[in-house]
């Protein structure tokens, strides 16, 4: 019975690793988008991001 349990956990390890990689990439991209939108130099891009933040109730000031 232990051998079967070990085999199941060994099969799940790559899936968990892939899920963690995907979550890390999503988190980095998300923070990057917020960072870029918050510090955009173009006035139009900044204003559009600012309006989007207000529409999503994201605190920006």
PDB file of C-alpha atoms in Angstrom, residues 26-42 45-47 49-50 53 58-60:
ATOM      1  CA  UNK A  26       1.315  35.118 -13.385  1.00  0.00           C
ATOM      2  CA  UNK A  27       2.262  36.963 -10.203  1.00  0.00           C
ATOM      3  CA  UNK A  28       5.333  38.542 -11.796  1.00  0.00           C
ATOM      4  CA  UNK A  29       3.387  39.571 -14.903  1.00  0.00           C
ATOM      5  CA  UNK A  30       0.564  40.994 -12.791  1.00  0.00           C
ATOM      6  CA  UNK A  31       2.881  43.069 -10.617  1.00  0.00           C
ATOM      7  CA  UNK A  32       4.761  44.149 -13.729  1.00  0.00           C
ATOM      8  CA  UNK A  33       1.597  45.385 -15.406  1.00  0.00           C
ATOM      9  CA  UNK A  34       0.540  47.320 -12.308  1.00  0.00           C
ATOM     10  CA  UNK A  35       4.058  48.787 -11.995  1.00  0.00           C
ATOM     11  CA  UNK A  36       4.210  49.813 -15.663  1.00  0.00           C
ATOM     12  CA  UNK A  37       0.717  51.305 -15.611  1.00  0.00           C
ATOM     13  CA  UNK A  38       1.432  53.187 -12.402  1.00  0.00           C
ATOM     14  CA  UNK A  39       4.659  54.758 -13.647  1.00  0.00           C
ATOM     15  CA  UNK A  40       3.810  55.234 -17.318  1.00  0.00           C
ATOM     16  CA  UNK A  41       5.377  58.379 -18.764  1.00  0.00           C
ATOM     17  CA  UNK A  42       2.867  58.889 -21.530  1.00  0.00           C
ATOM     18  CA  UNK A  45      -1.468  55.747 -21.059  1.00  0.00           C
ATOM     19  CA  UNK A  46      -1.243  56.897 -17.447  1.00  0.00           C
ATOM     20  CA  UNK A  47      -4.724  58.440 -17.572  1.00  0.00           C
ATOM     21  CA  UNK A  49      -4.533  53.146 -16.398  1.00  0.00           C
ATOM     22  CA  UNK A  50      -5.660  55.583 -13.719  1.00  0.00           C
ATOM     23  CA  UNK A  53      -7.689  51.508 -11.419  1.00  0.00           C
ATOM     24  CA  UNK A  58      -7.797  49.790  -6.824  1.00  0.00           C
ATOM     25  CA  UNK A  59      -6.312  52.386  -4.476  1.00  0.00           C
ATOM     26  CA  UNK A  60      -3.999  54.662  -6.412  1.00  0.00           C
TER      27      UNK A  60
END
